[in-house]
PDB file of C-alpha atoms in Angstrom:
ATOM      1  CA  UNK A 863       7.085  31.867  16.589  1.00 60.00           C
ATOM      2  CA  UNK A 864       9.532  30.361  14.084  1.00 60.00           C
ATOM      3  CA  UNK A 865       8.427  26.791  14.907  1.00 63.00           C
ATOM      4  CA  UNK A 866       4.765  27.702  14.497  1.00 61.00           C
ATOM      5  CA  UNK A 867       5.565  29.057  11.043  1.00 50.00           C
ATOM      6  CA  UNK A 868       7.368  25.828  10.079  1.00 60.00           C
ATOM      7  CA  UNK A 869       4.457  23.757  11.369  1.00 54.00           C
ATOM      8  CA  UNK A 870       1.970  25.864   9.390  1.00 47.00           C
ATOM      9  CA  UNK A 871       4.046  25.516   6.217  1.00 48.00           C
ATOM     10  CA  UNK A 872       4.205  21.740   6.602  1.00 49.00           C
ATOM     11  CA  UNK A 873       0.445  21.550   6.970  1.00 51.00           C
ATOM     12  CA  UNK A 874      -0.015  23.712   3.879  1.00 47.00           C
ATOM     13  CA  UNK A 875       2.257  21.626   1.663  1.00 48.00           C
ATOM     14  CA  UNK A 876       0.732  18.309   2.700  1.00 49.00           C
ATOM     15  CA  UNK A 877      -1.830  17.194   0.157  1.00 48.00           C
ATOM     16  CA  UNK A 878      -5.367  17.051   1.422  1.00 45.00           C
ATOM     17  CA  UNK A 879      -6.817  13.619   0.805  1.00 46.00           C
ATOM     18  CA  UNK A 880     -10.509  12.980   1.117  1.00 55.00           C
ATOM     19  CA  UNK A 881     -10.523   9.614  -0.587  1.00 75.00           C
ATOM     20  CA  UNK A 882      -7.545   7.573  -1.672  1.00 89.00           C
ATOM     21  CA  UNK A 883      -7.547   5.812  -5.045  1.00 93.00           C
ATOM     22  CA  UNK A 884      -6.137   2.266  -5.239  1.00 94.00           C
ATOM     23  CA  UNK A 885      -5.700  -0.425  -7.843  1.00 94.00           C
ATOM     24  CA  UNK A 886      -7.767  -3.524  -7.263  1.00 93.00           C
ATOM     25  CA  UNK A 887      -7.140  -6.908  -8.813  1.00 93.00           C
ATOM     26  CA  UNK A 888      -6.321 -10.465  -7.854  1.00 91.00           C
ATOM     27  CA  UNK A 889      -4.175 -12.932  -9.743  1.00 89.00           C
ATOM     28  CA  UNK A 890      -6.690 -15.644  -8.808  1.00 83.00           C
ATOM     29  CA  UNK A 891      -9.382 -13.874 -10.891  1.00 82.00           C
ATOM     30  CA  UNK A 892      -7.759 -14.706 -14.227  1.00 75.00           C
ATOM     31  CA  UNK A 893      -5.778 -17.951 -14.191  1.00 74.00           C
ATOM     32  CA  UNK A 894      -4.951 -17.796 -17.928  1.00 78.00           C
ATOM     33  CA  UNK A 895      -3.256 -14.380 -17.891  1.00 82.00           C
ATOM     34  CA  UNK A 896      -1.183 -12.568 -15.262  1.00 83.00           C
ATOM     35  CA  UNK A 897      -3.113  -9.278 -15.045  1.00 85.00           C
ATOM     36  CA  UNK A 898      -2.248  -8.424 -11.443  1.00 89.00           C
ATOM     37  CA  UNK A 899       1.552  -8.626 -11.601  1.00 88.00           C
ATOM     38  CA  UNK A 900       2.253 -11.971  -9.968  1.00 87.00           C
ATOM     39  CA  UNK A 901       4.946 -13.039 -12.454  1.00 83.00           C
ATOM     40  CA  UNK A 902       5.604  -9.868 -14.450  1.00 86.00           C
ATOM     41  CA  UNK A 903       5.562  -6.090 -13.879  1.00 88.00           C
ATOM     42  CA  UNK A 904       2.128  -4.691 -12.999  1.00 89.00           C
ATOM     43  CA  UNK A 905       0.729  -2.726 -15.966  1.00 87.00           C
ATOM     44  CA  UNK A 906      -0.901   0.451 -14.639  1.00 87.00           C
ATOM     45  CA  UNK A 907      -2.149   1.385 -18.118  1.00 87.00           C
ATOM     46  CA  UNK A 908      -4.467  -1.630 -18.274  1.00 86.00           C
ATOM     47  CA  UNK A 909      -5.988  -0.933 -14.827  1.00 89.00           C
ATOM     48  CA  UNK A 910      -7.953   1.997 -13.471  1.00 90.00           C
ATOM     49  CA  UNK A 911      -7.557   2.935  -9.825  1.00 92.00           C
ATOM     50  CA  UNK A 912     -10.854   3.209  -7.943  1.00 93.00           C
ATOM     51  CA  UNK A 913     -11.827   5.496  -5.084  1.00 94.00           C
ATOM     52  CA  UNK A 914     -11.853   3.416  -1.926  1.00 92.00           C
ATOM     53  CA  UNK A 915     -15.158   4.803  -0.631  1.00 89.00           C
ATOM     54  CA  UNK A 916     -17.025   4.386  -3.920  1.00 89.00           C
ATOM     55  CA  UNK A 917     -19.323   1.612  -5.106  1.00 87.00           C
ATOM     56  CA  UNK A 918     -16.585   0.421  -7.504  1.00 87.00           C
ATOM     57  CA  UNK A 919     -14.348  -0.638  -4.629  1.00 87.00           C
ATOM     58  CA  UNK A 920     -14.670  -4.322  -3.667  1.00 87.00           C
ATOM     59  CA  UNK A 921     -13.500  -3.483  -0.139  1.00 85.00           C
ATOM     60  CA  UNK A 922     -14.113   0.024   1.224  1.00 85.00           C
ATOM     61  CA  UNK A 923     -11.245   1.663   3.053  1.00 87.00           C
ATOM     62  CA  UNK A 924      -8.931   4.563   3.720  1.00 85.00           C
ATOM     63  CA  UNK A 925      -5.645   3.275   2.298  1.00 87.00           C
ATOM     64  CA  UNK A 926      -4.237   0.780  -0.219  1.00 92.00           C
ATOM     65  CA  UNK A 927      -2.736  -2.642   0.284  1.00 91.00           C
ATOM     66  CA  UNK A 928      -0.837  -5.200  -1.746  1.00 93.00           C
ATOM     67  CA  UNK A 929      -0.674  -8.827  -0.630  1.00 93.00           C
ATOM     68  CA  UNK A 930       1.851 -11.180  -2.210  1.00 93.00           C
ATOM     69  CA  UNK A 931       1.904 -14.917  -1.488  1.00 93.00           C
ATOM     70  CA  UNK A 932       4.523 -17.275  -2.866  1.00 89.00           C
ATOM     71  CA  UNK A 933       4.789 -21.021  -2.530  1.00 86.00           C
ATOM     72  CA  UNK A 934       8.019 -22.850  -1.632  1.00 79.00           C
ATOM     73  CA  UNK A 935      10.534 -23.646  -4.391  1.00 68.00           C
ATOM     74  CA  UNK A 936       9.516 -26.609  -6.514  1.00 59.00           C
ATOM     75  CA  UNK A 937       5.822 -26.141  -5.697  1.00 53.00           C
ATOM     76  CA  UNK A 938       4.800 -26.131  -9.387  1.00 54.00           C
ATOM     77  CA  UNK A 939       6.528 -26.535 -12.745  1.00 55.00           C
ATOM     78  CA  UNK A 940       8.061 -23.050 -12.921  1.00 54.00           C
ATOM     79  CA  UNK A 941       9.590 -23.278  -9.469  1.00 59.00           C
ATOM     80  CA  UNK A 942       7.176 -21.164  -7.436  1.00 67.00           C
ATOM     81  CA  UNK A 943       3.471 -20.515  -7.267  1.00 82.00           C
ATOM     82  CA  UNK A 944       2.643 -16.839  -6.786  1.00 87.00           C
ATOM     83  CA  UNK A 945      -0.466 -14.797  -6.077  1.00 91.00           C
ATOM     84  CA  UNK A 946      -0.935 -11.022  -5.804  1.00 94.00           C
ATOM     85  CA  UNK A 947      -3.947  -9.107  -4.494  1.00 93.00           C
ATOM     86  CA  UNK A 948      -4.234  -5.321  -4.759  1.00 94.00           C
ATOM     87  CA  UNK A 949      -7.143  -3.515  -3.091  1.00 93.00           C
ATOM     88  CA  UNK A 950      -8.349  -0.902  -0.643  1.00 92.00           C
ATOM     89  CA  UNK A 951      -8.167  -1.640   3.071  1.00 89.00           C
ATOM     90  CA  UNK A 952      -9.638  -0.141   6.215  1.00 83.00           C
ATOM     91  CA  UNK A 953      -7.570  -1.857   8.909  1.00 73.00           C
ATOM     92  CA  UNK A 954      -3.861  -2.656   8.812  1.00 62.00           C
ATOM     93  CA  UNK A 955      -2.510  -5.506  10.916  1.00 60.00           C
ATOM     94  CA  UNK A 956       0.035  -3.154  12.495  1.00 59.00           C
ATOM     95  CA  UNK A 957      -2.243  -0.126  12.634  1.00 62.00           C
ATOM     96  CA  UNK A 958       0.129   1.930  10.460  1.00 62.00           C
ATOM     97  CA  UNK A 959       0.574   2.492   6.743  1.00 63.00           C
ATOM     98  CA  UNK A 960       3.767   2.954   4.758  1.00 74.00           C
ATOM     99  CA  UNK A 961       5.181  -0.363   5.939  1.00 78.00           C
ATOM    100  CA  UNK A 962       5.361  -3.966   4.808  1.00 87.00           C
ATOM    101  CA  UNK A 963       4.891  -7.008   7.013  1.00 89.00           C
ATOM    102  CA  UNK A 964       5.939 -10.507   6.023  1.00 91.00           C
ATOM    103  CA  UNK A 965       6.042 -14.034   7.311  1.00 92.00           C
ATOM    104  CA  UNK A 966       5.709 -17.715   6.445  1.00 92.00           C
ATOM    105  CA  UNK A 967       2.580 -19.815   6.957  1.00 90.00           C
ATOM    106  CA  UNK A 968       2.827 -23.318   8.456  1.00 91.00           C
ATOM    107  CA  UNK A 969       2.565 -24.847   4.951  1.00 85.00           C
ATOM    108  CA  UNK A 970       5.713 -22.976   3.790  1.00 86.00           C
ATOM    109  CA  UNK A 971       3.939 -20.242   1.813  1.00 89.00           C
ATOM    110  CA  UNK A 972       5.696 -16.869   2.131  1.00 92.00           C
ATOM    111  CA  UNK A 973       3.423 -13.813   2.482  1.00 93.00           C
ATOM    112  CA  UNK A 974       3.999 -10.072   2.402  1.00 93.00           C
ATOM    113  CA  UNK A 975       1.434  -7.311   3.034  1.00 91.00           C
ATOM    114  CA  UNK A 976       2.240  -3.705   2.195  1.00 91.00           C
ATOM    115  CA  UNK A 977       0.059  -0.761   3.207  1.00 89.00           C
ATOM    116  CA  UNK A 978       0.227   2.790   1.845  1.00 89.00           C
ATOM    117  CA  UNK A 979      -1.967   5.880   1.912  1.00 85.00           C
ATOM    118  CA  UNK A 980      -1.371   7.849  -1.285  1.00 88.00           C
ATOM    119  CA  UNK A 981      -3.217   7.594  -4.584  1.00 91.00           C
ATOM    120  CA  UNK A 982      -2.290   4.544  -6.695  1.00 90.00           C
ATOM    121  CA  UNK A 983       0.532   3.579  -4.324  1.00 91.00           C
ATOM    122  CA  UNK A 984      -0.173  -0.177  -4.502  1.00 88.00           C
ATOM    123  CA  UNK A 985       1.108  -0.393  -8.079  1.00 85.00           C
ATOM    124  CA  UNK A 986       4.726  -1.317  -7.418  1.00 70.00           C
ATOM    125  CA  UNK A 987       6.794  -3.703  -5.394  1.00 53.00           C
ATOM    126  CA  UNK A 988       7.804  -1.010  -2.919  1.00 47.00           C
ATOM    127  CA  UNK A 989       5.796   1.289  -0.698  1.00 44.00           C
ATOM    128  CA  UNK A 990       5.848   5.031  -1.378  1.00 42.00           C
ATOM    129  CA  UNK A 991       6.165   7.202   1.714  1.00 45.00           C
ATOM    130  CA  UNK A 992       5.050  10.828   1.847  1.00 48.00           C
ATOM    131  CA  UNK A 993       8.095  12.936   2.771  1.00 48.00           C
ATOM    132  CA  UNK A 994       5.913  15.840   3.949  1.00 48.00           C
ATOM    133  CA  UNK A 995       3.968  13.539   6.239  1.00 47.00           C
ATOM    134  CA  UNK A 996       7.134  12.040   7.735  1.00 47.00           C
ATOM    135  CA  UNK A 997       8.697  15.468   8.282  1.00 54.00           C
ATOM    136  CA  UNK A 998       5.573  16.914   9.873  1.00 54.00           C
ATOM    137  CA  UNK A 999       5.342  13.913  12.212  1.00 52.00           C
ATOM    138  CA  UNK A1000       8.962  14.397  13.274  1.00 61.00           C
ATOM    139  CA  UNK A1001       8.389  18.108  13.903  1.00 66.00           C
ATOM    140  CA  UNK A1002       5.286  17.436  15.978  1.00 63.00           C
ATOM    141  CA  UNK A1003       7.021  14.766  18.038  1.00 55.00           C
ATOM    142  CA  UNK A1004      10.165  16.817  18.654  1.00 69.00           C
ATOM    143  CA  UNK A1005       8.650  20.262  19.077  1.00 71.00           C
ATOM    144  CA  UNK A1006       5.000  19.517  19.949  1.00 64.00           C
ATOM    145  CA  UNK A1007       5.286  20.995  23.444  1.00 67.00           C
ATOM    146  CA  UNK A1008       6.515  24.320  22.038  1.00 65.00           C
ATOM    147  CA  UNK A1009       3.951  24.511  19.240  1.00 60.00           C
ATOM    148  CA  UNK A1010       0.785  23.785  21.177  1.00 57.00           C
TER     149      UNK A1010
END
């Protein structure tokens, strides 16, 4: 009985999300000014997050992503070439959100993809994780047999 009450409380405190809102921009869109946060901090006040299932979204989806690519040292005059893309996504490479994947292409370009599932979560350099979602997942995994 006690575990069912905890499970019910966790479900009640989790925010209900029908459509996630994400920032969308690409540093390759404006080569004269860094508007997507490739070389400086991303300015959330100059961007408006869009609903991922609306007509405003370039790519429809259910969560947000941020892709960062960086060339090897000495690639251009300032030491490194950098590109950032922020947008909605419908499929993550790993199948999960709240994580970042990274690697290096054959040409030496470093890449990092971060996926998250809360509103405006692709604004920073780190991924925000929902504590309520993590706790409810742990409870279900540990005590799922007793609850259901």
